[in-house]
mmCIF file of C-alpha atoms in Angstrom:
data_model
loop_
_atom_site.group_PDB
_atom_site.id
_atom_site.type_symbol
_atom_site.label_atom_id
_atom_site.label_comp_id
_atom_site.label_asym_id
_atom_site.label_seq_id
_atom_site.Cartn_x
_atom_site.Cartn_y
_atom_site.Cartn_z
ATOM 1 C CA MET A 104 7.321 -64.378 -6.393
ATOM 2 C CA SER A 105 7.028 -63.111 -3.110
ATOM 3 C CA ALA A 106 5.171 -60.647 -1.178
ATOM 4 C CA ALA A 107 7.416 -57.943 -2.152
ATOM 5 C CA VAL A 108 8.102 -58.567 -5.400
ATOM 6 C CA ILE A 109 4.708 -58.304 -6.562
ATOM 7 C CA ASN A 110 4.220 -55.057 -4.228
ATOM 8 C CA TYR A 111 6.921 -53.450 -5.940
ATOM 9 C CA ASP A 112 5.279 -55.146 -9.277
ATOM 10 C CA ARG A 113 2.689 -52.186 -8.461
ATOM 11 C CA GLY A 114 2.297 -48.505 -9.922
ATOM 12 C CA MET A 115 -0.123 -46.795 -8.384
ATOM 13 C CA GLY A 116 -1.912 -50.149 -6.673
ATOM 14 C CA ARG A 117 -2.511 -52.571 -9.316
ATOM 15 C CA TRP A 118 -0.358 -55.375 -10.634
ATOM 16 C CA GLN A 119 1.058 -54.669 -14.345
ATOM 17 C CA PRO A 120 2.294 -56.725 -15.991
ATOM 18 C CA GLY A 121 5.477 -57.216 -18.750
ATOM 19 C CA ALA A 122 7.538 -54.528 -19.601
ATOM 20 C CA ARG A 123 6.011 -51.431 -18.033
ATOM 21 C CA GLY A 124 5.647 -53.554 -14.376
ATOM 22 C CA ARG A 125 9.453 -54.208 -14.917
ATOM 23 C CA LEU A 126 10.491 -50.489 -15.779
ATOM 24 C CA THR A 127 8.441 -48.469 -13.082
ATOM 25 C CA ARG A 128 9.566 -51.935 -10.295
ATOM 26 C CA ALA A 129 13.106 -51.046 -11.447
ATOM 27 C CA ALA A 130 12.746 -47.539 -11.387
ATOM 28 C CA LEU A 131 11.923 -47.035 -7.462
ATOM 29 C CA GLU A 132 15.362 -49.695 -6.721
ATOM 30 C CA LEU A 133 17.115 -47.617 -8.903
ATOM 31 C CA TYR A 134 15.037 -44.428 -6.952
ATOM 32 C CA ALA A 135 15.318 -45.716 -3.694
ATOM 33 C CA GLU A 136 19.097 -46.939 -3.776
ATOM 34 C CA ARG A 137 20.323 -44.056 -5.703
ATOM 35 C CA GLY A 138 18.220 -41.174 -5.532
ATOM 36 C CA TYR A 139 16.264 -40.083 -8.288
ATOM 37 C CA GLU A 140 18.654 -37.736 -8.950
ATOM 38 C CA ARG A 141 21.482 -39.852 -9.891
ATOM 39 C CA THR A 142 19.408 -42.458 -11.525
ATOM 40 C CA THR A 143 19.252 -42.800 -15.420
ATOM 41 C CA VAL A 144 16.562 -44.050 -18.006
ATOM 42 C CA ALA A 145 19.683 -46.085 -19.485
ATOM 43 C CA GLU A 146 19.679 -47.523 -16.069
ATOM 44 C CA ILE A 147 15.959 -48.104 -15.296
ATOM 45 C CA ALA A 148 15.954 -49.268 -18.423
ATOM 46 C CA GLU A 149 19.237 -51.848 -17.834
ATOM 47 C CA ARG A 150 18.379 -53.248 -14.049
ATOM 48 C CA ALA A 151 14.842 -54.302 -16.668
ATOM 49 C CA GLY A 152 16.590 -56.123 -18.896
ATOM 50 C CA LEU A 153 15.005 -54.171 -21.794
ATOM 51 C CA THR A 154 16.454 -51.083 -23.309
ATOM 52 C CA GLU A 155 15.522 -46.731 -23.270
ATOM 53 C CA ARG A 156 13.603 -47.472 -26.215
ATOM 54 C CA THR A 157 11.598 -49.289 -25.110
ATOM 55 C CA TYR A 158 11.109 -47.296 -21.423
ATOM 56 C CA PHE A 159 10.294 -44.100 -23.649
ATOM 57 C CA ARG A 160 7.451 -46.026 -25.160
ATOM 58 C CA HIS A 161 5.832 -46.637 -22.007
ATOM 59 C CA PHE A 162 6.730 -43.713 -20.287
ATOM 60 C CA ALA A 163 7.500 -40.185 -21.264
ATOM 61 C CA ASP A 164 10.593 -38.886 -19.082
ATOM 62 C CA LYS A 165 11.918 -39.750 -15.687
ATOM 63 C CA ARG A 166 9.346 -38.523 -13.467
ATOM 64 C CA GLU A 167 6.621 -40.675 -15.502
ATOM 65 C CA VAL A 168 6.998 -43.918 -14.372
ATOM 66 C CA LEU A 169 6.126 -42.427 -10.897
ATOM 67 C CA PHE A 170 2.916 -41.492 -11.952
ATOM 68 C CA ALA A 171 1.914 -43.288 -15.065
ATOM 69 C CA GLY A 172 -1.489 -44.964 -12.031
ATOM 70 C CA SER A 173 -2.584 -41.321 -11.769
ATOM 71 C CA THR A 174 -4.435 -41.730 -15.183
ATOM 72 C CA GLU A 175 -6.144 -44.623 -14.579
ATOM 73 C CA LEU A 176 -6.936 -43.295 -10.970
ATOM 74 C CA GLY A 177 -8.841 -40.032 -12.577
ATOM 75 C CA ASP A 178 -10.253 -42.328 -15.057
ATOM 76 C CA ALA A 179 -11.771 -44.512 -12.251
ATOM 77 C CA MET A 180 -13.110 -41.411 -9.959
ATOM 78 C CA VAL A 181 -14.704 -39.765 -12.775
ATOM 79 C CA ARG A 182 -16.781 -42.698 -14.057
ATOM 80 C CA ALA A 183 -17.217 -43.286 -10.525
ATOM 81 C CA VAL A 184 -18.483 -39.435 -10.547
ATOM 82 C CA ALA A 185 -20.163 -39.823 -13.652
ATOM 83 C CA ALA A 186 -22.400 -43.086 -12.336
ATOM 84 C CA ALA A 187 -23.716 -41.841 -9.724
ATOM 85 C CA PRO A 188 -27.386 -41.679 -9.119
ATOM 86 C CA GLU A 189 -29.219 -39.525 -10.783
ATOM 87 C CA SER A 190 -30.822 -38.193 -7.072
ATOM 88 C CA ALA A 191 -26.775 -38.361 -5.772
ATOM 89 C CA THR A 192 -25.745 -34.804 -4.410
ATOM 90 C CA PRO A 193 -22.585 -33.155 -5.715
ATOM 91 C CA VAL A 194 -20.836 -34.060 -2.664
ATOM 92 C CA GLU A 195 -21.980 -37.818 -2.943
ATOM 93 C CA ALA A 196 -21.191 -37.748 -6.822
ATOM 94 C CA VAL A 197 -17.724 -37.002 -5.311
ATOM 95 C CA ALA A 198 -18.128 -39.339 -2.574
ATOM 96 C CA ALA A 199 -18.764 -42.023 -4.936
ATOM 97 C CA GLY A 200 -14.751 -40.999 -6.820
ATOM 98 C CA LEU A 201 -13.623 -41.625 -3.293
ATOM 99 C CA GLU A 202 -14.694 -45.233 -2.949
ATOM 100 C CA ALA A 203 -13.251 -46.148 -6.437
ATOM 101 C CA ALA A 204 -9.886 -44.601 -5.776
ATOM 102 C CA GLY A 205 -9.921 -46.693 -2.328
ATOM 103 C CA ALA A 206 -10.941 -49.433 -3.791
ATOM 104 C CA ILE A 207 -8.368 -49.134 -6.609
ATOM 105 C CA PHE A 208 -5.351 -49.441 -3.251
ATOM 106 C CA ARG A 209 -7.074 -52.281 -1.172
ATOM 107 C CA ASP A 210 -4.518 -54.872 -1.370
ATOM 108 C CA ASP A 211 -1.508 -52.477 -1.396
ATOM 109 C CA ARG A 212 0.437 -50.192 1.252
ATOM 110 C CA GLU A 213 3.674 -50.984 0.826
ATOM 111 C CA GLY A 214 3.358 -49.886 -3.404
ATOM 112 C CA PRO A 215 2.219 -46.941 -2.595
ATOM 113 C CA ARG A 216 4.524 -45.832 0.232
ATOM 114 C CA ARG A 217 7.921 -46.439 -1.185
ATOM 115 C CA ARG A 218 6.077 -44.671 -4.020
ATOM 116 C CA GLN A 219 5.579 -41.839 -1.432
ATOM 117 C CA ALA A 220 8.697 -41.398 0.187
ATOM 118 C CA ILE A 221 10.586 -40.940 -3.530
ATOM 119 C CA ILE A 222 7.981 -38.044 -4.180
ATOM 120 C CA ASP A 223 8.095 -36.721 -0.743
ATOM 121 C CA THR A 224 12.132 -36.226 -1.009
ATOM 122 C CA THR A 225 12.208 -34.986 -4.571
ATOM 123 C CA ALA A 226 10.580 -31.211 -4.928
ATOM 124 C CA GLU A 227 10.315 -31.904 -8.865
ATOM 125 C CA LEU A 228 8.362 -34.099 -7.985
ATOM 126 C CA ARG A 229 6.301 -33.657 -5.686
ATOM 127 C CA GLU A 230 5.661 -29.931 -8.519
ATOM 128 C CA ARG A 231 4.656 -32.608 -10.979
ATOM 129 C CA GLU A 232 2.218 -34.772 -8.259
ATOM 130 C CA LEU A 233 0.868 -31.428 -7.027
ATOM 131 C CA ILE A 234 0.098 -31.077 -11.296
ATOM 132 C CA LYS A 235 -1.626 -34.453 -11.445
ATOM 133 C CA MET A 236 -3.842 -33.682 -8.488
ATOM 134 C CA ALA A 237 -5.412 -29.993 -10.413
ATOM 135 C CA SER A 238 -6.097 -31.900 -13.306
ATOM 136 C CA LEU A 239 -7.564 -34.455 -11.300
ATOM 137 C CA SER A 240 -9.697 -32.262 -9.488
ATOM 138 C CA ALA A 241 -10.922 -30.120 -13.473
ATOM 139 C CA ALA A 242 -11.309 -33.350 -14.793
ATOM 140 C CA LEU A 243 -13.834 -34.479 -12.143
ATOM 141 C CA ALA A 244 -15.059 -30.769 -12.334
ATOM 142 C CA ASP A 245 -15.494 -31.605 -15.528
ATOM 143 C CA ALA A 246 -17.788 -34.759 -14.484
ATOM 144 C CA LEU A 247 -19.725 -32.909 -12.136
ATOM 145 C CA ARG A 248 -20.837 -30.086 -14.805
ATOM 146 C CA ASP A 249 -21.697 -32.366 -17.023
ATOM 147 C CA ARG A 250 -24.314 -34.256 -14.588
ATOM 148 C CA GLY A 251 -25.885 -30.300 -14.930
ATOM 149 C CA VAL A 252 -23.849 -28.874 -11.707
ATOM 150 C CA PRO A 253 -23.903 -25.204 -12.137
ATOM 151 C CA ASP A 254 -19.738 -24.597 -12.604
ATOM 152 C CA LEU A 255 -19.159 -22.878 -9.237
ATOM 153 C CA THR A 256 -20.775 -26.110 -7.363
ATOM 154 C CA ALA A 257 -18.878 -28.353 -9.438
ATOM 155 C CA ARG A 258 -15.188 -26.430 -8.886
ATOM 156 C CA LEU A 259 -15.790 -26.538 -5.527
ATOM 157 C CA THR A 260 -17.095 -29.979 -4.601
ATOM 158 C CA ALA A 261 -14.307 -31.099 -7.074
ATOM 159 C CA GLU A 262 -12.136 -28.908 -5.059
ATOM 160 C CA ALA A 263 -12.351 -30.627 -1.444
ATOM 161 C CA GLY A 264 -12.588 -34.412 -2.996
ATOM 162 C CA ILE A 265 -9.420 -33.706 -3.856
ATOM 163 C CA ALA A 266 -8.456 -31.798 -0.177
ATOM 164 C CA VAL A 267 -10.519 -35.532 1.069
ATOM 165 C CA PHE A 268 -8.064 -37.238 -0.713
ATOM 166 C CA LYS A 269 -5.190 -36.058 -0.423
ATOM 167 C CA VAL A 270 -5.428 -35.718 3.031
ATOM 168 C CA ALA A 271 -6.780 -39.765 3.166
ATOM 169 C CA PHE A 272 -4.076 -40.842 1.613
ATOM 170 C CA GLY A 273 -0.862 -38.969 2.932
ATOM 171 C CA ARG A 274 -2.484 -40.491 6.595
ATOM 172 C CA TRP A 275 -3.600 -44.235 4.771
ATOM 173 C CA VAL A 276 0.152 -43.996 3.756
ATOM 174 C CA ASN A 277 1.744 -43.156 6.473
ATOM 175 C CA GLY A 278 0.731 -45.090 8.511
ATOM 176 C CA THR A 279 -1.673 -42.167 10.887
ATOM 177 C CA GLY A 280 -5.195 -43.471 9.536
ATOM 178 C CA PRO A 281 -7.028 -46.187 9.051
ATOM 179 C CA ASP A 282 -5.771 -49.148 7.990
ATOM 180 C CA ASP A 283 -8.223 -49.291 4.432
ATOM 181 C CA LEU A 284 -7.914 -46.019 2.304
ATOM 182 C CA THR A 285 -11.296 -46.437 1.745
ATOM 183 C CA GLU A 286 -12.023 -45.735 4.811
ATOM 184 C CA ALA A 287 -9.811 -42.840 5.408
ATOM 185 C CA MET A 288 -11.608 -41.267 2.476
ATOM 186 C CA ARG A 289 -14.579 -41.993 5.007
ATOM 187 C CA GLU A 290 -13.857 -40.074 7.604
ATOM 188 C CA SER A 291 -12.091 -37.397 6.448
ATOM 189 C CA LEU A 292 -15.030 -36.299 3.650
ATOM 190 C CA MET A 293 -17.126 -36.631 6.717
ATOM 191 C CA GLU A 294 -14.563 -34.608 9.270
ATOM 192 C CA LEU A 295 -14.787 -32.254 6.192
ATOM 193 C CA ARG A 296 -18.703 -32.387 6.337
ATOM 194 C CA THR A 297 -18.561 -31.590 10.338
ATOM 195 C CA VAL A 298 -16.052 -28.825 9.668
ATOM 196 C CA ALA A 299 -18.145 -27.327 6.738
ATOM 197 C CA ALA A 300 -20.906 -26.971 8.920
ATOM 198 C CA GLY A 301 -19.118 -25.314 12.258
ATOM 199 C CA MET B 100 2.447 8.552 -13.023
ATOM 200 C CA SER B 101 -0.551 7.176 -14.520
ATOM 201 C CA ALA B 102 -2.572 4.398 -13.469
ATOM 202 C CA ALA B 103 -1.391 2.356 -15.857
ATOM 203 C CA VAL B 104 2.096 1.958 -14.121
ATOM 204 C CA ILE B 105 1.203 2.327 -10.516
ATOM 205 C CA ASN B 106 -0.844 -0.660 -11.369
ATOM 206 C CA TYR B 107 2.375 -2.472 -13.126
ATOM 207 C CA ASP B 108 4.585 -2.136 -10.137
ATOM 208 C CA ARG B 109 2.190 -4.436 -7.873
ATOM 209 C CA GLY B 110 3.245 -7.188 -7.331
ATOM 210 C CA MET B 111 0.800 -9.817 -5.543
ATOM 211 C CA GLY B 112 -1.286 -6.474 -5.418
ATOM 212 C CA ARG B 113 0.332 -3.656 -3.318
ATOM 213 C CA TRP B 114 2.662 -1.131 -4.043
ATOM 214 C CA GLN B 115 5.737 -1.923 -4.529
ATOM 215 C CA PRO B 116 8.654 1.323 -3.764
ATOM 216 C CA GLY B 117 12.187 0.804 -5.423
ATOM 217 C CA ALA B 118 14.135 -1.319 -6.866
ATOM 218 C CA ARG B 119 11.378 -4.798 -6.054
ATOM 219 C CA GLY B 120 9.459 -2.383 -7.878
ATOM 220 C CA ARG B 121 11.002 -1.240 -10.871
ATOM 221 C CA LEU B 122 12.014 -5.273 -11.060
ATOM 222 C CA THR B 123 9.039 -6.215 -10.894
ATOM 223 C CA ARG B 124 7.350 -4.242 -13.570
ATOM 224 C CA ALA B 125 9.485 -5.045 -16.035
ATOM 225 C CA ALA B 126 9.372 -8.556 -15.848
ATOM 226 C CA LEU B 127 5.965 -8.272 -16.059
ATOM 227 C CA GLU B 128 6.427 -6.219 -19.304
ATOM 228 C CA LEU B 129 9.161 -8.585 -20.630
ATOM 229 C CA TYR B 130 6.914 -11.591 -19.992
ATOM 230 C CA ALA B 131 4.209 -9.948 -21.357
ATOM 231 C CA GLU B 132 5.885 -8.862 -24.608
ATOM 232 C CA ARG B 133 8.242 -11.173 -25.177
ATOM 233 C CA GLY B 134 7.069 -14.309 -23.359
ATOM 234 C CA TYR B 135 8.475 -16.158 -20.410
ATOM 235 C CA GLU B 136 11.259 -18.290 -21.942
ATOM 236 C CA ARG B 137 12.359 -15.664 -24.065
ATOM 237 C CA THR B 138 12.907 -13.455 -21.112
ATOM 238 C CA THR B 139 16.139 -13.446 -19.797
ATOM 239 C CA VAL B 140 16.978 -11.789 -15.402
ATOM 240 C CA ALA B 141 20.098 -9.552 -17.646
ATOM 241 C CA GLU B 142 16.925 -7.926 -19.613
ATOM 242 C CA ILE B 143 14.892 -7.297 -17.058
ATOM 243 C CA ALA B 144 17.964 -5.504 -14.551
ATOM 244 C CA GLU B 145 18.478 -3.736 -17.438
ATOM 245 C CA ARG B 146 14.490 -2.819 -18.363
ATOM 246 C CA ALA B 147 14.400 -1.307 -14.680
ATOM 247 C CA GLY B 148 17.443 0.724 -15.008
ATOM 248 C CA LEU B 149 19.841 -1.624 -11.981
ATOM 249 C CA THR B 150 21.905 -4.728 -12.466
ATOM 250 C CA GLU B 151 21.064 -8.301 -13.003
ATOM 251 C CA ARG B 152 23.605 -8.534 -9.074
ATOM 252 C CA THR B 153 20.561 -6.000 -7.995
ATOM 253 C CA TYR B 154 17.657 -8.495 -9.501
ATOM 254 C CA PHE B 155 19.156 -11.658 -6.842
ATOM 255 C CA ARG B 156 19.099 -9.096 -4.449
ATOM 256 C CA HIS B 157 15.785 -8.986 -3.873
ATOM 257 C CA PHE B 158 14.938 -12.640 -6.130
ATOM 258 C CA ALA B 159 16.058 -15.480 -6.529
ATOM 259 C CA ASP B 160 14.981 -16.920 -9.590
ATOM 260 C CA LYS B 161 13.323 -15.673 -13.041
ATOM 261 C CA ARG B 162 9.732 -16.979 -11.373
ATOM 262 C CA GLU B 163 10.280 -16.000 -7.771
ATOM 263 C CA VAL B 164 9.479 -11.943 -9.761
ATOM 264 C CA LEU B 165 6.113 -13.605 -10.114
ATOM 265 C CA PHE B 166 5.262 -15.120 -6.546
ATOM 266 C CA ALA B 167 7.295 -11.855 -4.391
ATOM 267 C CA GLY B 168 3.790 -11.186 -3.071
ATOM 268 C CA SER B 169 2.614 -15.123 -2.155
ATOM 269 C CA THR B 170 5.047 -14.918 0.930
ATOM 270 C CA GLU B 171 2.582 -11.109 1.946
ATOM 271 C CA LEU B 172 0.001 -12.985 1.232
ATOM 272 C CA GLY B 173 0.846 -16.681 3.464
ATOM 273 C CA ASP B 174 1.550 -14.704 6.509
ATOM 274 C CA ALA B 175 -1.261 -11.772 6.481
ATOM 275 C CA MET B 176 -3.263 -14.626 6.465
ATOM 276 C CA VAL B 177 -2.203 -17.301 8.938
ATOM 277 C CA ARG B 178 -2.111 -13.675 11.447
ATOM 278 C CA ALA B 179 -6.201 -13.254 10.705
ATOM 279 C CA VAL B 180 -5.996 -16.883 11.674
ATOM 280 C CA ALA B 181 -3.896 -16.776 14.854
ATOM 281 C CA ALA B 182 -5.955 -13.424 15.583
ATOM 282 C CA ALA B 183 -9.570 -14.649 14.918
ATOM 283 C CA PRO B 184 -11.325 -14.685 18.406
ATOM 284 C CA GLU B 185 -11.081 -17.758 20.878
ATOM 285 C CA SER B 186 -14.914 -18.852 20.130
ATOM 286 C CA ALA B 187 -14.616 -18.649 16.382
ATOM 287 C CA THR B 188 -14.560 -22.169 14.622
ATOM 288 C CA PRO B 189 -11.469 -23.399 12.833
ATOM 289 C CA VAL B 190 -14.273 -23.168 9.145
ATOM 290 C CA GLU B 191 -14.482 -19.405 10.799
ATOM 291 C CA ALA B 192 -10.723 -19.142 11.955
ATOM 292 C CA VAL B 193 -10.411 -19.609 7.830
ATOM 293 C CA ALA B 194 -12.232 -17.257 6.024
ATOM 294 C CA ALA B 195 -10.395 -14.938 8.814
ATOM 295 C CA GLY B 196 -8.107 -15.606 6.709
ATOM 296 C CA LEU B 197 -9.379 -15.573 3.529
ATOM 297 C CA GLU B 198 -11.234 -12.255 4.484
ATOM 298 C CA ALA B 199 -6.895 -10.672 4.582
ATOM 299 C CA ALA B 200 -5.648 -12.196 1.730
ATOM 300 C CA GLY B 201 -9.334 -10.414 0.553
ATOM 301 C CA ALA B 202 -8.045 -7.617 1.270
ATOM 302 C CA ILE B 203 -4.512 -7.547 -0.148
ATOM 303 C CA PHE B 204 -6.246 -7.172 -3.152
ATOM 304 C CA ARG B 205 -8.893 -4.602 -3.028
ATOM 305 C CA ASP B 206 -7.615 -2.173 -5.070
ATOM 306 C CA ASP B 207 -5.844 -3.879 -7.559
ATOM 307 C CA ARG B 208 -7.197 -6.496 -10.703
ATOM 308 C CA GLU B 209 -5.232 -5.374 -13.874
ATOM 309 C CA GLY B 210 -1.753 -6.784 -11.611
ATOM 310 C CA PRO B 211 -3.213 -10.096 -11.382
ATOM 311 C CA ARG B 212 -4.669 -10.422 -14.207
ATOM 312 C CA ARG B 213 -1.563 -9.682 -16.037
ATOM 313 C CA ARG B 214 0.580 -11.308 -14.145
ATOM 314 C CA GLN B 215 -1.865 -14.122 -13.865
ATOM 315 C CA ALA B 216 -2.364 -14.535 -18.189
ATOM 316 C CA ILE B 217 1.864 -14.822 -18.113
ATOM 317 C CA ILE B 218 1.208 -17.738 -15.188
ATOM 318 C CA ASP B 219 -1.382 -19.284 -17.125
ATOM 319 C CA THR B 220 0.430 -20.314 -20.027
ATOM 320 C CA THR B 221 3.761 -21.327 -18.702
ATOM 321 C CA ALA B 222 3.651 -24.455 -16.885
ATOM 322 C CA GLU B 223 6.840 -24.235 -14.829
ATOM 323 C CA LEU B 224 5.197 -21.522 -13.521
ATOM 324 C CA ARG B 225 1.525 -22.751 -12.872
ATOM 325 C CA GLU B 226 3.817 -25.494 -10.944
ATOM 326 C CA ARG B 227 5.607 -23.234 -8.924
ATOM 327 C CA GLU B 228 2.150 -21.455 -7.980
ATOM 328 C CA LEU B 229 0.743 -25.229 -6.932
ATOM 329 C CA ILE B 230 3.821 -25.184 -4.585
ATOM 330 C CA LYS B 231 2.851 -21.520 -2.800
ATOM 331 C CA MET B 232 -0.545 -22.753 -2.919
ATOM 332 C CA ALA B 233 0.297 -26.458 -0.693
ATOM 333 C CA SER B 234 2.733 -24.165 1.255
ATOM 334 C CA LEU B 235 0.316 -22.051 2.377
ATOM 335 C CA SER B 236 -2.368 -24.577 2.700
ATOM 336 C CA ALA B 237 0.501 -26.012 5.406
ATOM 337 C CA ALA B 238 0.633 -22.821 6.874
ATOM 338 C CA LEU B 239 -2.376 -22.716 7.875
ATOM 339 C CA ALA B 240 -2.992 -25.754 9.601
ATOM 340 C CA ASP B 241 -0.261 -24.594 11.684
ATOM 341 C CA ALA B 242 -2.298 -21.900 12.965
ATOM 342 C CA LEU B 243 -5.055 -23.870 13.095
ATOM 343 C CA ARG B 244 -3.308 -26.569 14.734
ATOM 344 C CA ASP B 245 -2.028 -24.016 17.228
ATOM 345 C CA ARG B 246 -5.107 -22.969 17.780
ATOM 346 C CA GLY B 247 -5.976 -26.177 19.657
ATOM 347 C CA VAL B 248 -7.413 -27.802 16.493
ATOM 348 C CA PRO B 249 -6.778 -31.953 15.730
ATOM 349 C CA ASP B 250 -4.950 -32.424 13.067
ATOM 350 C CA LEU B 251 -7.367 -34.100 10.862
ATOM 351 C CA THR B 252 -9.673 -31.137 11.288
ATOM 352 C CA ALA B 253 -6.681 -28.919 10.737
ATOM 353 C CA ARG B 254 -5.438 -30.143 7.672
ATOM 354 C CA LEU B 255 -8.810 -29.769 6.430
ATOM 355 C CA THR B 256 -9.793 -27.285 7.249
ATOM 356 C CA ALA B 257 -6.635 -25.264 5.740
ATOM 357 C CA GLU B 258 -7.445 -27.326 2.276
ATOM 358 C CA ALA B 259 -10.773 -26.108 1.656
ATOM 359 C CA GLY B 260 -9.607 -22.832 2.794
ATOM 360 C CA ILE B 261 -7.202 -23.153 -0.347
ATOM 361 C CA ALA B 262 -10.166 -24.578 -2.182
ATOM 362 C CA VAL B 263 -11.991 -21.831 -2.035
ATOM 363 C CA PHE B 264 -9.069 -19.429 -2.486
ATOM 364 C CA LYS B 265 -8.283 -21.023 -5.265
ATOM 365 C CA VAL B 266 -11.514 -21.089 -7.048
ATOM 366 C CA ALA B 267 -12.761 -17.396 -5.533
ATOM 367 C CA PHE B 268 -9.402 -15.644 -7.020
ATOM 368 C CA GLY B 269 -9.739 -17.518 -10.354
ATOM 369 C CA ARG B 270 -13.065 -15.928 -10.441
ATOM 370 C CA TRP B 271 -12.366 -12.000 -9.745
ATOM 371 C CA VAL B 272 -9.448 -12.487 -12.237
ATOM 372 C CA ASN B 273 -10.809 -13.913 -15.005
ATOM 373 C CA GLY B 274 -13.406 -11.411 -14.459
ATOM 374 C CA THR B 275 -16.301 -14.487 -13.739
ATOM 375 C CA GLY B 276 -17.239 -13.695 -10.604
ATOM 376 C CA PRO B 277 -17.936 -10.701 -8.295
ATOM 377 C CA ASP B 278 -15.563 -7.513 -8.381
ATOM 378 C CA ASP B 279 -14.648 -7.352 -5.053
ATOM 379 C CA LEU B 280 -12.315 -10.418 -4.294
ATOM 380 C CA THR B 281 -13.446 -10.509 -0.807
ATOM 381 C CA GLU B 282 -17.123 -10.529 -2.033
ATOM 382 C CA ALA B 283 -15.684 -13.586 -4.064
ATOM 383 C CA MET B 284 -14.212 -15.286 -1.204
ATOM 384 C CA ARG B 285 -17.461 -14.880 0.662
ATOM 385 C CA GLU B 286 -19.799 -16.405 -2.361
ATOM 386 C CA SER B 287 -17.424 -19.072 -2.497
ATOM 387 C CA LEU B 288 -17.251 -20.437 0.790
ATOM 388 C CA MET B 289 -20.731 -19.608 1.069
ATOM 389 C CA GLU B 290 -21.119 -22.074 -1.645
ATOM 390 C CA LEU B 291 -18.432 -24.862 -0.322
ATOM 391 C CA ARG B 292 -20.681 -25.313 3.124
ATOM 392 C CA THR B 293 -23.468 -26.553 1.300
ATOM 393 C CA VAL B 294 -22.730 -28.189 -0.758
ATOM 394 C CA ALA B 295 -20.720 -29.814 1.976
ATOM 395 C CA ALA B 296 -24.126 -29.961 4.081
ATOM 396 C CA GLY B 297 -25.361 -31.486 0.516
#
């Protein structure tokens, strides 16, 4: 299997075996070829050699195939925040979450790039992405509150973490930042801290 | 006219005279009474004693009546960022934008509270709100770049400003923060700066 095909099979950055991976690959192909709006779930299933019914066992709708990885991403970030040393400040705990996110995308920029190109050209998908980011911010704030961080601090630190994630991910995926996402996250977090001190 | 009626007439916080104000008031009333989904533009126009055609001269769709004030809000914030002294740091320029936002909502929490209650219960409206916030962040970043702020710094400062706005507005509107929005903004900005230094 060529590297390009392997990349195609990745959702938010991890190898997805079996039906799920085939459906994700088929969806990315068709969305890129025909556009998101002009592609149906039936066509995605057909391209993957599976049934519509199988599609809906894996994904709630036509959009969700592009966002399935965001649950995994959120879980990894929340776990890292929770696992940060007790002595870690709120921003240090969120930094651990950003490192975990960077690790998920470590080996693959081409998959996320294809996915982002589709999202960027479809208002409905950009909305869904914003919703996912807002949910992620809420989950990070919860994780911080669980560490005993007061509500206002937890919310602001979580929002700041998402700001860093968004900016760093954008620069990484469009090639204007470092080639390594973790590096891009560190750079953006450092910049945010410098800005806030200014 | 009673204070309650005057409050009803406000969109994002400013008095809206004439047809626009009547349509906004009618929409807020109907969305609260029947729910957003079960209300039609025809019903809003009828309640306001106007035609559907008039509605669509003022608002692009059923959602937009709730977000018309966000253009004014964005413009005020962008103007304040642009007008900040040349010596102001990026975060100080964004702080000036937050002050301008606080001033817009100065005298009315009831109108925004009714509006927020409707938005919070409707996924479609929460999505639209996130889109508006993302556009506002992009506009603030542009305003900072126009001041000569480098791209990465501009994006992060703008995102941090929106984070402060969101958290402060949420606390103000649901009564868990200061009664004055400007005060809530200052408190959240200070907290973000403390967090970032941690």
